[in-house]
């Protein structure tokens, strides 16, 4: 049976770094509050979603040793597209010189895992190589006078090249979910700013990550103890700790990058994944569990045996 494996990865973040001290200088907040309540110390701000996606995509292609002309499809997860029309993926296709198709996918902070699962499906349907990118510029839809959101958001992008393989692929199981009755917990109307009911999302997020992760592991015939590395959406360090504790996954198996990047929505999991790959924490044969949640409300988990 044909499966898919990741052969390259890349990230991009804007040059401009905004520290907690920078935010405290203009908002009624402190480094102490932000660090204790979120785990964030700094975030990168700026650029465009397409620009960051192109940079991350180029790096992933270089690592995979592939030309853009060899890519059959680009799936771009974003909740902050450059424009309503055209899809930002088309701009990225043009910027990279991808020969195949390009589509946007919006599942908010769950977007990257949705895109990853979709990409595996396209490979089973006959695509040979799919570029999956999560890219965001949340700073553009943030009210910088709203201290509840301004301290959380960050911009960035992460990309993976997925390739068809004749051996067993790396995706062992997945779980995708949505509950649109919860739309008012996190939304941004056209032309408006992001609104978030932080407390309620926090509660729902922990439950969603735990239930979705357990469902995914069960489908793969695995237990939390089998997970070598947990790569959760980086929304709040306290959500990651609470979910990991309930799953019984020790903290030293969790990837946490929120201190450097803030909450970058659909870019957060690929940014964390790249960090684990660059530091050698994620290697061939590792069992990696990813789990995201966010506006919609949506949630998404996938368990992979890295390298197939
Ligand atoms: O990406 C996916 C979706 N998003 C999430 O998953 C985010 C989930 N939620 C969260 O991460 C947390 O709810 C926040 C970090 C957003 C907020 O933390 P919290 O511990 O839930 O704080 P809170 O909203 O309950 O506010 C506690 C207090 C309030 O003051 P009072 O009413 O107790 O006097 C807030 O006004 O903290 C105040 N506060 C702040 N103080 C200093 C809120 N924001 C700030 C701030 N600096 N930036």
Short mmCIF file of C-alpha atoms and ligand atoms in Angstrom, two decimals:
data_model
loop_
_atom_site.label_atom_id
_atom_site.label_comp_id
_atom_site.label_asym_id
_atom_site.label_seq_id
_atom_site.Cartn_x
_atom_site.Cartn_y
_atom_site.Cartn_z
CA UNK A 1 0.00 0.00 0.00
CA UNK A 2 1.26 3.47 -0.85
CA UNK A 3 1.81 5.86 2.03
CA UNK A 4 3.53 9.19 2.57
CA UNK A 5 6.60 10.35 4.44
CA UNK A 6 7.93 13.81 5.23
CA UNK A 7 11.21 14.49 3.44
CA UNK A 8 11.88 18.14 4.22
CA UNK A 9 10.88 20.92 6.57
CA UNK A 10 11.36 24.65 6.86
CA UNK A 11 10.23 27.65 8.86
CA UNK A 12 10.09 31.41 8.51
CA UNK A 13 9.52 34.13 11.07
CA UNK A 14 9.61 37.91 10.61
CA UNK A 15 12.82 39.67 11.70
CA UNK A 16 11.04 41.94 14.15
CA UNK A 17 10.97 40.52 17.69
CA UNK A 18 8.48 41.91 20.20
CA UNK A 19 9.38 41.14 23.81
CA UNK A 20 7.15 41.20 26.87
CA UNK A 21 9.05 44.31 27.94
CA UNK A 22 8.12 46.00 24.63
CA UNK A 23 4.44 45.21 25.26
CA UNK A 24 4.58 46.29 28.92
CA UNK A 25 5.92 49.65 27.78
CA UNK A 26 2.70 50.44 25.92
CA UNK A 27 0.00 48.28 27.55
CA UNK A 28 -1.25 47.70 31.10
CA UNK A 29 0.58 44.38 31.43
CA UNK A 30 3.83 42.94 32.80
CA UNK A 31 6.43 40.39 31.80
CA UNK A 32 5.50 38.48 34.96
CA UNK A 33 1.78 38.24 34.04
CA UNK A 34 2.46 37.20 30.44
CA UNK A 35 5.10 34.63 31.44
CA UNK A 36 3.04 33.09 34.25
CA UNK A 37 -0.31 33.02 32.43
CA UNK A 38 0.90 32.05 28.94
CA UNK A 39 4.58 30.97 28.95
CA UNK A 40 5.35 33.54 26.24
CA UNK A 41 8.53 35.67 26.46
CA UNK A 42 8.71 37.04 22.92
CA UNK A 43 7.12 36.70 19.47
CA UNK A 44 7.97 37.68 15.89
CA UNK A 45 5.70 40.21 14.19
CA UNK A 46 5.41 41.37 10.59
CA UNK A 47 5.55 40.27 6.97
CA UNK A 48 2.75 38.81 4.92
CA UNK A 49 1.24 35.35 5.11
CA UNK A 50 2.30 34.56 1.53
CA UNK A 51 5.82 35.92 2.09
CA UNK A 52 6.37 33.81 5.21
CA UNK A 53 4.83 30.76 3.52
CA UNK A 54 7.12 31.14 0.49
CA UNK A 55 10.21 31.40 2.70
CA UNK A 56 9.26 28.33 4.78
CA UNK A 57 8.25 26.39 1.67
CA UNK A 58 11.52 27.17 -0.10
CA UNK A 59 13.49 25.91 2.88
CA UNK A 60 11.43 22.70 3.09
CA UNK A 61 11.98 22.04 -0.64
CA UNK A 62 15.72 22.64 -0.27
CA UNK A 63 15.91 20.16 2.62
CA UNK A 64 13.90 17.59 0.67
CA UNK A 65 16.22 18.07 -2.33
CA UNK A 66 13.21 18.88 -4.54
CA UNK A 67 12.39 21.55 -7.07
CA UNK A 68 9.06 23.37 -6.84
CA UNK A 69 8.29 22.01 -10.30
CA UNK A 70 8.17 18.51 -8.75
CA UNK A 71 5.31 19.40 -6.37
CA UNK A 72 1.85 18.20 -7.41
CA UNK A 73 -0.11 20.16 -4.84
CA UNK A 74 0.29 22.90 -2.23
CA UNK A 75 -2.06 22.85 0.77
CA UNK A 76 -1.74 26.10 2.71
CA UNK A 77 -3.35 26.23 6.15
CA UNK A 78 -4.04 29.80 7.16
CA UNK A 79 -6.64 31.81 8.99
CA UNK A 80 -5.02 35.11 7.97
CA UNK A 81 -4.98 35.04 4.14
CA UNK A 82 -3.43 38.00 2.31
CA UNK A 83 -6.82 38.68 0.70
CA UNK A 84 -10.28 37.11 0.46
CA UNK A 85 -9.63 36.46 -3.25
CA UNK A 86 -7.30 35.13 -4.58
CA UNK A 87 -6.37 32.31 -2.25
CA UNK A 88 -3.00 32.98 -0.63
CA UNK A 89 -1.88 29.55 -1.82
CA UNK A 90 -1.97 30.81 -5.42
CA UNK A 91 0.43 33.63 -4.51
CA UNK A 92 2.69 31.07 -2.82
CA UNK A 93 2.44 28.76 -5.86
CA UNK A 94 3.63 31.61 -8.05
CA UNK A 95 6.35 32.72 -5.63
CA UNK A 96 7.81 29.23 -5.42
CA UNK A 97 7.13 28.18 -9.03
CA UNK A 98 5.06 25.13 -8.08
CA UNK A 99 3.83 23.28 -11.15
CA UNK A 100 0.78 21.68 -9.53
CA UNK A 101 -2.38 22.92 -7.84
CA UNK A 102 -2.74 25.14 -4.80
CA UNK A 103 -5.47 25.48 -2.20
CA UNK A 104 -6.09 27.32 1.07
CA UNK A 105 -7.47 25.50 4.10
CA UNK A 106 -8.92 27.36 7.07
CA UNK A 107 -9.43 25.35 10.24
CA UNK A 108 -7.96 28.07 12.47
CA UNK A 109 -5.31 26.73 14.88
CA UNK A 110 -6.13 23.13 13.88
CA UNK A 111 -5.30 24.00 10.28
CA UNK A 112 -1.88 22.42 9.97
CA UNK A 113 -2.99 18.99 11.20
CA UNK A 114 -6.07 19.18 8.94
CA UNK A 115 -3.75 20.02 6.02
CA UNK A 116 -1.33 17.24 6.90
CA UNK A 117 -4.10 14.63 7.01
CA UNK A 118 -5.58 15.99 3.76
CA UNK A 119 -2.15 15.82 2.10
CA UNK A 120 -1.80 12.16 3.05
CA UNK A 121 -5.21 11.59 1.45
CA UNK A 122 -4.12 13.33 -1.77
CA UNK A 123 -1.07 11.07 -1.88
CA UNK A 124 -3.28 7.99 -1.48
CA UNK A 125 -5.35 9.44 -4.36
CA UNK A 126 -2.29 9.56 -6.60
CA UNK A 127 -0.29 12.75 -5.87
CA UNK A 128 3.45 12.07 -5.64
CA UNK A 129 4.54 15.12 -3.66
CA UNK A 130 2.52 17.59 -1.60
CA UNK A 131 3.84 20.72 0.08
CA UNK A 132 1.99 21.44 3.33
CA UNK A 133 2.39 24.87 4.90
CA UNK A 134 0.91 26.55 7.96
CA UNK A 135 1.40 30.33 7.77
CA UNK A 136 -0.09 33.22 9.73
CA UNK A 137 0.11 36.94 10.31
CA UNK A 138 -2.21 37.18 13.30
CA UNK A 139 -0.70 40.58 14.07
CA UNK A 140 -2.78 41.99 11.19
CA UNK A 141 -6.12 41.08 12.81
CA UNK A 142 -5.10 41.96 16.37
CA UNK A 143 -6.21 45.09 18.20
CA UNK A 144 -2.87 46.16 19.67
CA UNK A 145 -4.70 48.09 22.42
CA UNK A 146 -6.40 44.89 23.62
CA UNK A 147 -4.01 43.48 26.21
CA UNK A 148 -5.83 40.14 26.35
CA UNK A 149 -4.89 39.34 22.75
CA UNK A 150 -1.89 41.54 22.01
CA UNK A 151 0.30 39.60 24.43
CA UNK A 152 -0.53 36.21 22.89
CA UNK A 153 -0.27 36.45 19.10
CA UNK A 154 2.74 35.93 16.87
CA UNK A 155 3.46 35.59 13.14
CA UNK A 156 5.32 32.82 11.32
CA UNK A 157 5.18 29.83 9.01
CA UNK A 158 6.26 26.20 8.88
CA UNK A 159 6.32 23.80 5.95
CA UNK A 160 6.69 20.07 5.25
CA UNK A 161 7.28 18.23 1.98
CA UNK A 162 5.34 14.96 1.90
CA UNK A 163 6.26 12.29 -0.63
CA UNK A 164 4.64 9.05 -1.70
CA UNK A 165 6.47 5.93 -0.61
CA UNK A 166 5.98 2.29 -1.54
CA UNK A 167 6.62 1.18 2.02
CA UNK A 168 4.33 1.89 4.97
CA UNK A 169 3.67 5.61 5.32
CA UNK A 170 4.16 7.55 8.50
CA UNK A 171 0.56 8.43 9.31
CA UNK A 172 -0.76 5.83 11.78
CA UNK A 173 -4.09 7.43 12.70
CA UNK A 174 -5.90 10.77 12.85
CA UNK A 175 -8.91 12.51 14.30
CA UNK A 176 -10.49 15.68 12.89
CA UNK A 177 -13.40 17.44 14.59
CA UNK A 178 -15.49 20.59 14.50
CA UNK A 179 -18.33 22.12 16.51
CA UNK A 180 -19.65 25.28 14.87
CA UNK A 181 -22.08 25.90 17.73
CA UNK A 182 -18.99 27.27 19.57
CA UNK A 183 -18.15 29.89 16.90
CA UNK A 184 -18.61 32.79 19.31
CA UNK A 185 -15.67 31.66 21.48
CA UNK A 186 -13.16 32.80 18.87
CA UNK A 187 -13.90 34.77 15.73
CA UNK A 188 -12.90 37.63 13.46
CA UNK A 189 -15.51 39.20 11.18
CA UNK A 190 -14.47 40.70 7.82
CA UNK A 191 -12.48 43.86 8.45
CA UNK A 192 -12.61 43.40 12.23
CA UNK A 193 -10.30 42.27 14.99
CA UNK A 194 -9.90 38.89 16.59
CA UNK A 195 -12.19 38.21 19.56
CA UNK A 196 -11.46 35.40 22.01
CA UNK A 197 -13.25 34.14 25.12
CA UNK A 198 -9.94 33.01 26.56
CA UNK A 199 -11.21 31.29 29.71
CA UNK A 200 -13.83 29.19 27.95
CA UNK A 201 -11.51 28.27 25.07
CA UNK A 202 -8.89 27.25 27.64
CA UNK A 203 -11.30 24.82 29.32
CA UNK A 204 -12.57 23.39 26.04
CA UNK A 205 -9.05 23.18 24.57
CA UNK A 206 -7.68 20.93 27.30
CA UNK A 207 -10.63 18.56 26.94
CA UNK A 208 -10.45 18.60 23.11
CA UNK A 209 -6.72 17.85 23.03
CA UNK A 210 -7.03 15.02 25.54
CA UNK A 211 -10.09 13.37 23.96
CA UNK A 212 -8.89 13.78 20.38
CA UNK A 213 -5.37 12.54 21.23
CA UNK A 214 -6.75 9.47 23.03
CA UNK A 215 -9.12 8.68 20.13
CA UNK A 216 -6.22 8.95 17.68
CA UNK A 217 -3.89 6.79 19.74
CA UNK A 218 -6.61 4.17 20.18
CA UNK A 219 -7.14 4.03 16.40
CA UNK A 220 -3.41 3.40 16.02
CA UNK A 221 -3.44 0.72 18.71
CA UNK A 222 -1.16 2.86 20.88
CA UNK A 223 -1.17 4.27 24.41
CA UNK A 224 0.10 7.68 25.61
CA UNK A 225 3.14 5.84 26.97
CA UNK A 226 4.11 4.90 23.39
CA UNK A 227 4.41 8.57 22.39
CA UNK A 228 8.06 9.63 22.05
CA UNK A 229 7.22 13.24 21.29
CA UNK A 230 4.06 15.31 21.81
CA UNK A 231 3.83 18.32 19.51
CA UNK A 232 0.73 20.27 20.55
CA UNK A 233 -0.64 23.56 19.24
CA UNK A 234 1.15 26.33 21.10
CA UNK A 235 -1.69 28.46 22.50
CA UNK A 236 -0.70 28.61 26.14
CA UNK A 237 2.01 26.74 28.07
CA UNK A 238 -0.56 25.99 30.79
CA UNK A 239 -2.86 24.29 28.26
CA UNK A 240 0.06 22.14 27.07
CA UNK A 241 1.00 21.17 30.66
CA UNK A 242 -2.60 20.40 31.64
CA UNK A 243 -3.24 18.29 28.54
CA UNK A 244 0.06 16.43 28.83
CA UNK A 245 -0.57 15.72 32.52
CA UNK A 246 -4.05 14.33 31.80
CA UNK A 247 -2.68 12.20 28.97
CA UNK A 248 0.14 10.99 31.20
CA UNK A 249 2.83 12.22 28.82
CA UNK A 250 5.87 13.50 30.76
CA UNK A 251 6.90 17.12 30.17
CA UNK A 252 10.26 16.06 28.74
CA UNK A 253 8.39 14.49 25.82
CA UNK A 254 6.49 17.71 25.04
CA UNK A 255 7.73 20.25 22.52
CA UNK A 256 7.20 23.80 23.78
CA UNK A 257 8.23 26.74 21.61
CA UNK A 258 5.56 29.23 22.69
CA UNK A 259 8.15 31.14 24.76
CA UNK A 260 9.86 32.26 21.50
CA UNK A 261 6.99 32.44 19.01
CA UNK A 262 3.74 33.12 20.92
CA UNK A 263 0.53 31.71 19.47
CA UNK A 264 0.96 31.50 15.71
CA UNK A 265 -2.25 29.54 15.04
CA UNK A 266 -1.78 27.11 12.14
CA UNK A 267 1.97 27.83 12.04
CA UNK A 268 2.55 26.75 15.63
CA UNK A 269 2.71 22.97 15.14
CA UNK A 270 5.09 23.07 12.15
CA UNK A 271 7.27 25.62 13.98
CA UNK A 272 7.43 23.25 16.97
CA UNK A 273 7.98 20.22 14.74
CA UNK A 274 10.90 21.93 12.98
CA UNK A 275 12.40 22.82 16.34
CA UNK A 276 12.26 19.15 17.39
CA UNK A 277 13.81 18.05 14.09
CA UNK A 278 16.57 20.69 14.16
CA UNK A 279 17.50 19.81 17.75
CA UNK A 280 17.51 16.06 17.07
CA UNK A 281 14.63 15.35 19.46
CA UNK A 282 12.58 13.93 16.57
CA UNK A 283 14.35 11.24 14.56
CA UNK A 284 13.42 8.38 12.23
CA UNK A 285 11.28 5.81 14.01
CA UNK A 286 9.97 8.22 16.67
CA UNK A 287 6.27 8.09 17.41
CA UNK A 288 5.03 11.67 17.30
CA UNK A 289 1.60 12.88 18.37
CA UNK A 290 0.35 16.25 17.10
CA UNK A 291 -2.81 17.87 18.41
CA UNK A 292 -4.36 21.22 17.63
CA UNK A 293 -7.53 23.11 18.52
CA UNK A 294 -8.93 26.53 17.85
CA UNK A 295 -11.60 28.74 16.31
CA UNK A 296 -14.61 27.01 14.88
CA UNK A 297 -14.32 25.35 17.25
CA UNK A 298 -12.10 22.80 15.54
CA UNK A 299 -9.68 20.18 16.78
CA UNK A 300 -7.31 17.81 15.03
CA UNK A 301 -4.82 15.13 16.04
CA UNK A 302 -2.49 12.84 14.15
CA UNK A 303 -0.02 10.19 15.25
CA UNK A 304 2.92 9.42 12.97
CA UNK A 305 5.85 7.05 12.96
CA UNK A 306 8.46 9.49 11.71
CA UNK A 307 10.06 8.35 8.47
CA UNK A 308 7.47 5.62 7.94
O1 LIG B 1 -5.14 29.28 19.79
C1 LIG B 1 -6.30 28.61 20.14
C2 LIG B 1 -7.28 29.39 20.92
N1 LIG B 1 -6.77 30.18 22.01
C3 LIG B 1 -6.47 29.67 23.22
O2 LIG B 1 -6.45 28.49 23.39
C4 LIG B 1 -6.21 30.61 24.35
C5 LIG B 1 -6.84 30.07 25.60
N2 LIG B 1 -6.87 31.01 26.71
C6 LIG B 1 -5.78 31.48 27.33
O3 LIG B 1 -4.67 31.18 26.96
C7 LIG B 1 -5.98 32.33 28.56
O4 LIG B 1 -7.34 32.37 28.88
C8 LIG B 1 -5.45 33.79 28.40
C9 LIG B 1 -3.93 33.79 28.37
C10 LIG B 1 -6.00 34.41 27.16
C11 LIG B 1 -5.87 34.62 29.61
O5 LIG B 1 -5.40 34.01 30.80
P1 LIG B 1 -6.42 33.77 32.03
O6 LIG B 1 -5.61 33.18 33.08
O7 LIG B 1 -7.58 32.99 31.51
O8 LIG B 1 -6.81 35.24 32.42
P2 LIG B 1 -8.26 35.92 32.50
O9 LIG B 1 -8.78 36.24 31.15
O10 LIG B 1 -9.12 35.14 33.42
O11 LIG B 1 -7.90 37.25 33.24
C12 LIG B 1 -7.43 37.26 34.60
C13 LIG B 1 -7.12 38.69 34.97
C14 LIG B 1 -8.25 39.67 34.63
O12 LIG B 1 -8.26 40.65 35.63
P3 LIG B 1 -9.37 40.62 36.79
O13 LIG B 1 -10.69 40.67 36.10
O14 LIG B 1 -9.14 39.33 37.51
O15 LIG B 1 -9.05 41.83 37.60
C15 LIG B 1 -7.80 40.28 33.34
O16 LIG B 1 -8.32 41.57 33.15
O17 LIG B 1 -5.98 39.13 34.22
C16 LIG B 1 -6.32 40.35 33.55
N3 LIG B 1 -5.55 40.36 32.29
C17 LIG B 1 -4.31 40.82 32.21
N4 LIG B 1 -3.50 41.37 33.11
C18 LIG B 1 -2.27 41.74 32.72
C19 LIG B 1 -5.95 39.92 31.08
N5 LIG B 1 -4.95 40.10 30.19
C20 LIG B 1 -3.94 40.67 30.87
C21 LIG B 1 -2.64 41.08 30.50
N6 LIG B 1 -1.83 41.60 31.45
N7 LIG B 1 -2.16 40.97 29.24
#
